[in-house]
Amino acid sequence: MRHLLNIADLSPAEFHDLLAVAGYLKKRRNSGTPEHALGGKTLAMVFEKPSLRTRVSFELAATELGGSAMYIRGEELGIGVRETIEDVARVFGRMVHGIMARVFKHETVEGLAQHSGIPVVNGLSDYSHPCQAIGDFLTIKEQFGRIDGLRVVYIGDANNVCRSLAQACMLAGSTLVVACPQAYAFTAEDIRSFGPAWGKAVEQIHDPRAAVKGAHVLYTDVWTSMGQEAERAARLAAFQGYQINEALVALADASAKVMHCLPAHRGEEITHGAMECSQSVVFDQAENRLHAQKAVLRLLMGSEPERVIAAARGV
Ligand code: CP
Ligand code: NVA
């Protein structure tokens, strides 16, 4: 693994190893074992959009691994405005050891990866949010003891988070059922572009009540993502009926888990009651971003990645 731009770029084995290393580093953190694998290394964190979880988890992950992280606002950097992406990437490559970038256009993370010569992690783009899907599947693995053979039901916008979740389901051997208004669903071409294994991994239907039958996970995200604010009114109207609420949760098995990547708009895509119900694991999910990000940095930037993989597989 050289960069992390999309979950679909990983092999199933790499995805399993990432989850194993994340779980391993979580146990070590909980037992107070210090880490040093990023000793002397610096992660540049570029944010063109706001963040709580991604920023805090990456900064803490770098620090707890013995390295450091610096926060840079997109406006300060002015990629393509102040200077070209090639020049920005090459300067980063001369100074730091890795880049994590949250960007509007997915091409920006691709450009950084192409020109920097150092590992680049996509911390959310308009296309995907791979770091979220790793934390999500760490949570799913903890809850179900496995990641395959599960029915993950996503209610809402087939957006960046949903796309990474779909790709993760594909690698995990689970199915993502997307319940979504037609106009906001994945196109067939989009799903095909995930790779050859997409066929069994993604089903799209329009009725959320039918979707949740037999679900192991009920998942949602905001209806209006960052950068889509001008579409908010149209989206609010289009997504009526696609809310995770107590009535919808009651249609699923009592063992089904409620998930949300956060931030949530309580009362829109999810109700307060569904967020706070006993089946909700949203704050485990949020915490697991830290352990997931640590695994990503450990494997991309850390010393002797094979050693931690071998140790994690043995856990
Ligand atoms: N889920 C997530 O990425 O949260 P932030 O936008 O707060 O980073
Ligand atoms: N789909 C959301 C996710 C935020 C973590 C967005 O892009 O704004």
Coordinates of N, CA, C and O in Angstrom, one line a residue, residues 25-177:
L25 N -3.6 -2.0 17.6 CA -3.2 -0.7 18.2 C -4.1 -0.2 19.2 O -3.8 0.4 20.2
K26 N -5.4 -0.5 19.0 CA -6.4 -0.1 20.0 C -6.2 -0.8 21.3 O -6.2 -0.2 22.4
K27 N -5.9 -2.2 21.3 CA -5.6 -2.9 22.5 C -4.4 -2.4 23.2 O -4.3 -2.2 24.4
R28 N -3.4 -2.1 22.4 CA -2.1 -1.6 23.0 C -2.3 -0.2 23.6 O -1.8 0.1 24.7
R29 N -3.1 0.6 23.0 CA -3.4 1.9 23.6 C -4.2 1.7 24.9 O -3.8 2.4 25.9
N30 N -5.1 0.8 24.9 CA -5.9 0.6 26.1 C -5.1 0.0 27.2 O -5.4 0.2 28.4
S31 N -4.0 -0.7 26.9 CA -3.2 -1.2 27.9 C -2.0 -0.3 28.3 O -1.1 -0.6 29.0
G32 N -2.0 0.9 27.6 CA -0.9 1.9 27.9 C 0.4 1.7 27.3 O 1.4 2.2 27.8
T33 N 0.5 0.8 26.3 CA 1.8 0.5 25.6 C 2.1 1.7 24.7 O 1.4 2.0 23.8
P34 N 3.3 2.3 24.9 CA 3.7 3.4 24.0 C 4.1 2.9 22.6 O 4.6 1.8 22.5
E35 N 3.9 3.8 21.6 CA 4.3 3.4 20.2 C 5.4 4.4 19.8 O 5.4 5.6 20.2
H36 N 6.3 4.0 18.9 CA 7.4 4.9 18.4 C 7.6 4.8 16.9 O 8.5 5.4 16.4
A37 N 6.7 4.1 16.2 CA 7.0 3.7 14.8 C 7.1 4.9 13.9 O 7.6 4.9 12.8
L38 N 6.5 6.1 14.3 CA 6.6 7.3 13.5 C 7.6 8.3 14.0 O 7.6 9.5 13.7
G39 N 8.5 7.8 14.8 CA 9.5 8.6 15.4 C 10.2 9.6 14.4 O 10.7 9.1 13.4
G40 N 10.1 10.9 14.7 CA 10.8 11.8 13.9 C 10.1 12.1 12.6 O 10.6 12.9 11.7
K41 N 8.9 11.6 12.4 CA 8.2 11.8 11.1 C 7.0 12.8 11.3 O 6.4 12.8 12.3
T42 N 6.8 13.5 10.2 CA 5.7 14.5 10.3 C 4.7 14.3 9.2 O 5.0 14.0 8.0
L43 N 3.4 14.4 9.6 CA 2.3 14.3 8.7 C 1.7 15.7 8.4 O 1.4 16.5 9.4
A44 N 1.6 16.2 7.2 CA 1.0 17.4 6.9 C -0.5 17.1 6.7 O -0.9 16.2 5.9
M45 N -1.4 17.9 7.3 CA -2.8 17.7 7.2 C -3.4 18.9 6.6 O -3.4 20.0 7.2
V46 N -4.0 18.7 5.4 CA -4.5 19.8 4.6 C -6.1 19.7 4.7 O -6.6 18.7 4.3
F47 N -6.7 20.8 5.1 CA -8.2 20.8 5.2 C -8.8 21.9 4.4 O -8.7 23.1 4.8
E48 N -9.4 21.6 3.3 CA -10.2 22.5 2.5 C -11.6 22.7 3.1 O -12.4 23.5 2.6
K49 N -12.0 21.7 4.0 CA -13.4 21.7 4.6 C -13.2 21.5 6.1 O -12.2 21.0 6.5
P50 N -14.2 21.9 6.9 CA -14.1 21.7 8.3 C -14.1 20.2 8.7 O -14.4 19.3 7.9
S51 N -13.7 20.0 10.0 CA -13.6 18.6 10.5 C -13.5 18.6 12.0 O -12.8 19.5 12.6
L52 N -14.0 17.6 12.6 CA -13.8 17.3 14.0 C -13.0 15.9 14.1 O -11.8 15.9 14.4
R53 N -13.7 14.9 13.7 CA -13.1 13.5 13.8 C -11.9 13.3 13.1 O -10.9 12.8 13.6
T54 N -11.9 13.7 11.8 CA -10.7 13.4 10.9 C -9.5 14.2 11.4 O -8.4 13.6 11.6
R55 N -9.7 15.5 11.8 CA -8.5 16.2 12.3 C -8.0 15.7 13.6 O -6.8 15.5 13.7
V56 N -8.9 15.5 14.5 CA -8.4 15.1 15.9 C -7.8 13.7 15.8 O -6.8 13.4 16.4
S57 N -8.5 12.8 15.0 CA -8.0 11.4 15.0 C -6.6 11.3 14.3 O -5.7 10.6 14.8
F58 N -6.4 12.1 13.2 CA -5.1 12.0 12.6 C -4.0 12.7 13.4 O -2.9 12.2 13.5
E59 N -4.3 13.8 14.0 CA -3.3 14.5 14.8 C -2.9 13.7 16.0 O -1.7 13.5 16.3
L60 N -3.9 13.1 16.6 CA -3.6 12.3 17.8 C -2.9 11.0 17.4 O -2.0 10.5 18.0
A61 N -3.3 10.4 16.3 CA -2.7 9.2 15.8 C -1.2 9.4 15.5 O -0.3 8.6 16.0
A62 N -0.9 10.5 14.8 CA 0.5 10.8 14.5 C 1.3 11.0 15.8 O 2.4 10.4 16.0
T63 N 0.7 11.7 16.8 CA 1.4 12.0 18.0 C 1.6 10.7 18.8 O 2.7 10.5 19.4
E64 N 0.6 9.9 18.9 CA 0.7 8.7 19.8 C 1.6 7.7 19.1 O 2.1 6.8 19.8
L65 N 1.9 7.8 17.8 CA 2.8 6.9 17.2 C 4.2 7.5 17.3 O 5.2 6.9 16.6
G66 N 4.4 8.6 18.0 CA 5.7 9.1 18.2 C 6.1 10.2 17.1 O 7.3 10.6 17.1
G67 N 5.2 10.5 16.2 CA 5.5 11.5 15.2 C 4.8 12.8 15.5 O 4.4 13.1 16.7
S68 N 4.6 13.7 14.5 CA 3.9 14.9 14.7 C 3.1 15.2 13.5 O 3.2 14.6 12.4
A69 N 2.1 16.1 13.7 CA 1.2 16.5 12.6 C 1.0 18.0 12.5 O 1.1 18.6 13.6
M70 N 0.9 18.5 11.3 CA 0.7 20.0 11.2 C -0.6 20.2 10.4 O -0.9 19.5 9.5
Y71 N -1.4 21.2 10.9 CA -2.7 21.5 10.3 C -2.5 22.7 9.4 O -2.0 23.7 9.8
I72 N -3.0 22.5 8.1 CA -2.9 23.6 7.2 C -4.2 23.8 6.5 O -4.8 22.8 6.0
R73 N -4.7 25.0 6.5 CA -6.0 25.3 5.9 C -5.8 25.4 4.4 O -4.9 26.0 3.9
G74 N -6.8 24.9 3.7 CA -6.8 24.9 2.2 C -6.6 26.3 1.7 O -5.9 26.5 0.7
E75 N -7.3 27.3 2.3 CA -7.2 28.7 1.8 C -5.7 29.2 1.9 O -5.3 30.0 1.0
E76 N -5.0 28.8 2.9 CA -3.6 29.2 3.1 C -2.7 28.6 2.0 O -1.8 29.3 1.4
L77 N -3.0 27.4 1.6 CA -2.2 26.7 0.6 C -2.5 27.2 -0.8 O -1.6 27.4 -1.6
G78 N -3.8 27.4 -1.1 CA -4.2 27.9 -2.4 C -3.8 27.0 -3.5 O -3.2 27.5 -4.5
I79 N -4.1 25.7 -3.4 CA -3.7 24.8 -4.5 C -4.4 25.3 -5.8 O -5.6 25.4 -5.9
G80 N -3.6 25.5 -6.8 CA -4.1 25.9 -8.1 C -4.4 27.4 -8.2 O -4.8 27.9 -9.2
V81 N -4.2 28.1 -7.0 CA -4.5 29.6 -7.0 C -3.2 30.3 -6.7 O -2.7 31.1 -7.5
R82 N -2.6 29.9 -5.6 CA -1.3 30.5 -5.2 C -0.1 29.9 -6.0 O 0.8 30.5 -6.4
E83 N -0.2 28.6 -6.1 CA 0.7 27.8 -7.0 C 0.1 26.5 -7.4 O -0.9 26.1 -7.0
T84 N 0.8 25.9 -8.3 CA 0.2 24.7 -8.9 C 0.2 23.5 -8.0 O 1.1 23.5 -7.0
I85 N -0.6 22.5 -8.2 CA -0.6 21.3 -7.3 C 0.7 20.6 -7.4 O 1.2 20.1 -6.4
E86 N 1.3 20.6 -8.6 CA 2.6 19.9 -8.7 C 3.6 20.5 -7.8 O 4.4 19.8 -7.1
D87 N 3.7 21.8 -7.8 CA 4.7 22.5 -6.9 C 4.4 22.3 -5.5 O 5.3 22.1 -4.7
V88 N 3.1 22.4 -5.1 CA 2.7 22.2 -3.7 C 3.2 20.8 -3.3 O 3.8 20.6 -2.2
A89 N 2.8 19.8 -4.1 CA 3.1 18.4 -3.8 C 4.6 18.2 -3.6 O 5.1 17.5 -2.7
R90 N 5.4 18.8 -4.6 CA 6.8 18.5 -4.5 C 7.5 19.2 -3.3 O 8.4 18.6 -2.7
V91 N 7.0 20.3 -2.9 CA 7.5 21.0 -1.7 C 7.2 20.1 -0.5 O 8.1 19.8 0.4
F92 N 6.0 19.6 -0.4 CA 5.6 18.7 0.8 C 6.6 17.5 0.8 O 7.1 17.1 1.8
G93 N 6.8 17.0 -0.4 CA 7.7 15.8 -0.5 C 9.1 16.0 -0.1 O 9.8 15.1 0.3
R94 N 9.5 17.3 -0.1 CA 10.9 17.6 0.4 C 11.0 17.8 1.9 O 12.1 17.9 2.4
M95 N 9.8 18.0 2.5 CA 9.9 18.4 3.9 C 9.2 17.4 4.9 O 9.7 17.2 5.9
V96 N 8.1 16.9 4.5 CA 7.3 16.0 5.4 C 7.3 14.6 4.9 O 7.9 14.3 3.9
H97 N 6.7 13.7 5.7 CA 6.8 12.2 5.4 C 5.5 11.7 4.9 O 5.4 10.5 4.5
G98 N 4.4 12.4 5.0 CA 3.1 12.0 4.5 C 2.2 13.2 4.5 O 2.4 14.2 5.2
I99 N 1.1 13.0 3.7 CA 0.1 14.1 3.6 C -1.3 13.4 3.8 O -1.6 12.4 3.2
M100 N -2.1 14.1 4.6 CA -3.5 13.7 4.7 C -4.3 14.9 4.2 O -4.0 16.0 4.7
A101 N -5.2 14.8 3.2 CA -5.8 15.9 2.7 C -7.3 15.7 2.6 O -7.8 14.6 2.2
R102 N -8.1 16.7 3.1 CA -9.6 16.7 2.9 C -9.9 17.8 1.9 O -9.5 19.0 2.1
V103 N -10.5 17.4 0.8 CA -10.5 18.3 -0.4 C -11.9 18.3 -1.0 O -12.7 17.4 -0.8
F104 N -12.2 19.4 -1.8 CA -13.4 19.4 -2.6 C -13.3 18.4 -3.7 O -14.2 17.5 -3.8
K105 N -12.3 18.5 -4.5 CA -12.2 17.7 -5.7 C -11.3 16.5 -5.5 O -10.1 16.7 -5.1
H106 N -11.8 15.3 -5.8 CA -11.0 14.1 -5.6 C -9.7 14.2 -6.4 O -8.6 13.7 -5.9
E107 N -9.7 14.9 -7.5 CA -8.4 15.0 -8.3 C -7.3 15.7 -7.5 O -6.1 15.5 -7.8
T108 N -7.7 16.4 -6.5 CA -6.6 17.1 -5.7 C -5.8 16.0 -4.9 O -4.6 16.1 -4.9
V109 N -6.5 15.0 -4.3 CA -5.7 14.0 -3.6 C -4.9 13.1 -4.6 O -3.8 12.7 -4.4
E110 N -5.5 12.9 -5.8 CA -4.8 12.2 -6.9 C -3.5 12.9 -7.3 O -2.5 12.4 -7.5
G111 N -3.7 14.3 -7.4 CA -2.5 15.1 -7.9 C -1.4 15.1 -6.8 O -0.2 15.0 -7.1
L112 N -1.8 15.2 -5.5 CA -0.8 15.2 -4.5 C -0.1 13.8 -4.5 O 1.1 13.8 -4.3
A113 N -0.8 12.8 -4.7 CA -0.2 11.4 -4.7 C 0.7 11.3 -5.9 O 1.8 10.7 -5.8
Q114 N 0.3 11.8 -7.0 CA 1.1 11.7 -8.2 C 2.4 12.4 -8.2 O 3.5 12.0 -8.7
H115 N 2.5 13.6 -7.5 CA 3.6 14.5 -7.6 C 4.5 14.6 -6.3 O 5.6 15.1 -6.4
S116 N 4.0 14.1 -5.2 CA 4.7 14.4 -3.9 C 5.8 13.4 -3.6 O 6.8 13.8 -2.9
G117 N 5.7 12.2 -4.1 CA 6.7 11.2 -3.8 C 6.6 10.6 -2.3 O 7.5 9.9 -1.9
I118 N 5.6 11.0 -1.6 CA 5.4 10.5 -0.2 C 3.9 10.0 -0.1 O 3.1 10.3 -1.0
P119 N 3.6 9.2 0.9 CA 2.3 8.6 1.0 C 1.2 9.7 1.2 O 1.4 10.7 1.9
V120 N 0.1 9.6 0.5 CA -1.0 10.5 0.6 C -2.3 9.8 1.0 O -2.6 8.7 0.5
V121 N -3.0 10.3 2.0 CA -4.2 9.7 2.5 C -5.4 10.7 2.2 O -5.3 11.9 2.5
N122 N -6.4 10.2 1.6 CA -7.7 10.9 1.3 C -8.5 11.0 2.6 O -9.0 10.0 3.1
G123 N -8.5 12.2 3.2 CA -9.3 12.4 4.4 C -10.7 12.9 4.1 O -11.3 13.5 5.0
L124 N -11.2 12.6 3.0 CA -12.6 12.9 2.4 C -12.4 13.8 1.2 O -11.7 14.8 1.2
S125 N -13.1 13.3 0.1 CA -13.2 14.1 -1.1 C -14.6 14.1 -1.5 O -15.4 13.4 -0.9
D126 N -15.0 14.8 -2.6 CA -16.3 14.7 -3.1 C -16.7 13.3 -3.6 O -17.8 12.9 -3.6
Y127 N -15.7 12.5 -3.8 CA -15.9 11.1 -4.3 C -15.9 10.1 -3.2 O -16.8 9.2 -3.3
S128 N -15.1 10.2 -2.2 CA -15.0 9.1 -1.3 C -14.5 9.5 0.1 O -13.9 10.6 0.2
H129 N -14.6 8.6 1.1 CA -14.1 8.8 2.4 C -13.6 7.5 3.0 O -14.2 6.9 3.9
P130 N -12.5 7.1 2.4 CA -12.0 5.7 2.8 C -11.6 5.6 4.3 O -11.9 4.5 4.8
C131 N -11.1 6.6 4.9 CA -10.8 6.5 6.3 C -12.0 6.2 7.2 O -11.9 5.5 8.2
Q132 N -13.1 6.8 6.8 CA -14.4 6.5 7.5 C -14.8 5.0 7.4 O -15.1 4.4 8.4
A133 N -14.6 4.5 6.2 CA -15.0 3.1 6.0 C -14.2 2.1 6.8 O -14.6 1.0 7.3
I134 N -12.9 2.5 7.1 CA -12.0 1.6 7.9 C -12.5 1.6 9.3 O -12.6 0.6 10.0
G135 N -12.8 2.8 9.8 CA -13.3 2.9 11.2 C -14.7 2.2 11.3 O -15.0 1.6 12.3
D136 N -15.5 2.3 10.3 CA -16.8 1.7 10.3 C -16.7 0.2 10.4 O -17.4 -0.5 11.1
F137 N -15.7 -0.4 9.6 CA -15.6 -1.8 9.6 C -14.9 -2.4 10.8 O -15.1 -3.5 11.2
L138 N -14.1 -1.5 11.4 CA -13.5 -1.9 12.7 C -14.6 -2.1 13.7 O -14.7 -3.0 14.5
T139 N -15.6 -1.1 13.6 CA -16.8 -1.2 14.5 C -17.6 -2.4 14.2 O -18.1 -3.1 15.2
I140 N -17.8 -2.6 13.0 CA -18.7 -3.8 12.6 C -18.0 -5.1 13.0 O -18.7 -6.0 13.6
K141 N -16.7 -5.2 12.9 CA -16.0 -6.4 13.3 C -16.1 -6.6 14.8 O -16.3 -7.7 15.3
E142 N -16.0 -5.5 15.6 CA -16.1 -5.6 17.0 C -17.6 -6.0 17.4 O -17.7 -6.8 18.4
Q143 N -18.5 -5.5 16.7 CA -19.9 -5.8 17.0 C -20.4 -7.2 16.6 O -21.1 -7.9 17.4
F144 N -19.9 -7.7 15.5 CA -20.4 -9.0 15.0 C -19.3 -10.1 15.0 O -19.7 -11.2 14.7
G145 N -18.1 -9.8 15.3 CA -17.0 -10.8 15.4 C -16.6 -11.2 14.0 O -15.8 -12.1 13.8
R146 N -17.1 -10.6 12.9 CA -16.8 -10.9 11.6 C -17.1 -9.8 10.7 O -17.9 -8.9 11.1
I147 N -16.7 -9.8 9.4 CA -17.0 -8.7 8.5 C -17.7 -9.2 7.3 O -18.1 -8.4 6.4
D148 N -17.8 -10.5 7.1 CA -18.4 -11.1 5.9 C -19.8 -11.5 6.2 O -20.3 -11.7 7.3
G149 N -20.6 -11.7 5.1 CA -21.9 -12.2 5.2 C -22.9 -11.3 5.9 O -23.9 -11.8 6.3
L150 N -22.6 -10.1 5.9 CA -23.5 -9.1 6.6 C -24.3 -8.3 5.6 O -23.9 -8.1 4.5
R151 N -25.5 -7.9 6.0 CA -26.4 -7.0 5.2 C -26.3 -5.6 5.8 O -26.9 -5.4 6.9
V152 N -25.5 -4.7 5.2 CA -25.4 -3.4 5.7 C -26.3 -2.5 4.9 O -26.3 -2.5 3.6
V153 N -27.3 -1.9 5.5 CA -28.3 -1.1 4.8 C -28.1 0.4 5.0 O -28.0 0.9 6.2
Y154 N -27.9 1.1 4.0 CA -27.6 2.5 4.0 C -28.8 3.2 3.5 O -29.3 3.0 2.4
I155 N -29.3 4.1 4.3 CA -30.5 4.9 4.0 C -30.1 6.3 3.7 O -29.6 7.0 4.6
G156 N -30.3 6.8 2.5 CA -30.0 8.2 2.3 C -29.2 8.5 1.0 O -29.4 7.7 0.0
D157 N -28.4 9.5 1.0 CA -27.7 9.9 -0.2 C -26.5 9.0 -0.5 O -25.7 8.7 0.3
A158 N -26.5 8.5 -1.8 CA -25.4 7.7 -2.2 C -24.2 8.6 -2.5 O -23.8 8.9 -3.6
N159 N -23.5 9.0 -1.4 CA -22.5 10.0 -1.4 C -21.1 9.4 -1.2 O -20.9 8.2 -1.3
N160 N -20.1 10.3 -0.9 CA -18.8 9.9 -0.6 C -18.6 8.8 0.4 O -17.9 7.8 0.3
V161 N -19.3 9.0 1.6 CA -19.3 8.0 2.7 C -19.9 6.7 2.2 O -19.3 5.6 2.4
C162 N -21.0 6.8 1.5 CA -21.7 5.6 1.0 C -20.8 4.8 0.0 O -20.8 3.6 0.0
R163 N -20.1 5.6 -0.8 CA -19.3 4.9 -1.9 C -18.1 4.1 -1.2 O -17.9 3.0 -1.6
S164 N -17.5 4.7 -0.2 CA -16.4 4.0 0.5 C -17.0 2.8 1.3 O -16.3 1.7 1.3
L165 N -18.2 3.0 1.8 CA -18.8 1.9 2.5 C -19.1 0.7 1.6 O -18.9 -0.5 1.9
A166 N -19.6 1.1 0.4 CA -19.9 0.0 -0.6 C -18.6 -0.7 -1.0 O -18.6 -1.9 -1.1
Q167 N -17.5 0.0 -1.2 CA -16.3 -0.6 -1.6 C -15.7 -1.5 -0.5 O -15.2 -2.6 -0.7
A168 N -15.9 -1.0 0.8 CA -15.5 -1.8 1.9 C -16.3 -3.1 2.0 O -15.8 -4.2 2.3
C169 N -17.6 -3.0 1.8 CA -18.5 -4.2 1.8 C -18.0 -5.2 0.7 O -18.0 -6.4 1.0
M170 N -17.6 -4.7 -0.4 CA -17.1 -5.5 -1.5 C -15.9 -6.3 -1.0 O -15.8 -7.5 -1.2
L171 N -14.9 -5.6 -0.4 CA -13.7 -6.3 0.1 C -14.0 -7.2 1.2 O -13.3 -8.2 1.4
A172 N -15.0 -6.9 2.1 CA -15.3 -7.7 3.3 C -16.1 -9.0 2.9 O -16.2 -9.9 3.8
G173 N -16.8 -9.0 1.8 CA -17.6 -10.1 1.5 C -19.0 -9.9 2.1 O -19.7 -10.9 2.4
S174 N -19.4 -8.7 2.3 CA -20.7 -8.3 2.7 C -21.5 -7.6 1.6 O -20.9 -7.3 0.6
T175 N -22.8 -7.3 1.9 CA -23.6 -6.6 0.9 C -24.0 -5.3 1.4 O -24.4 -5.2 2.6
L176 N -23.9 -4.3 0.6 CA -24.5 -3.0 0.9 C -25.8 -2.8 0.2 O -25.8 -2.9 -1.1
V177 N -26.9 -2.6 0.9 CA -28.1 -2.3 0.3 C -28.4 -0.8 0.5 O -28.4 -0.3 1.6

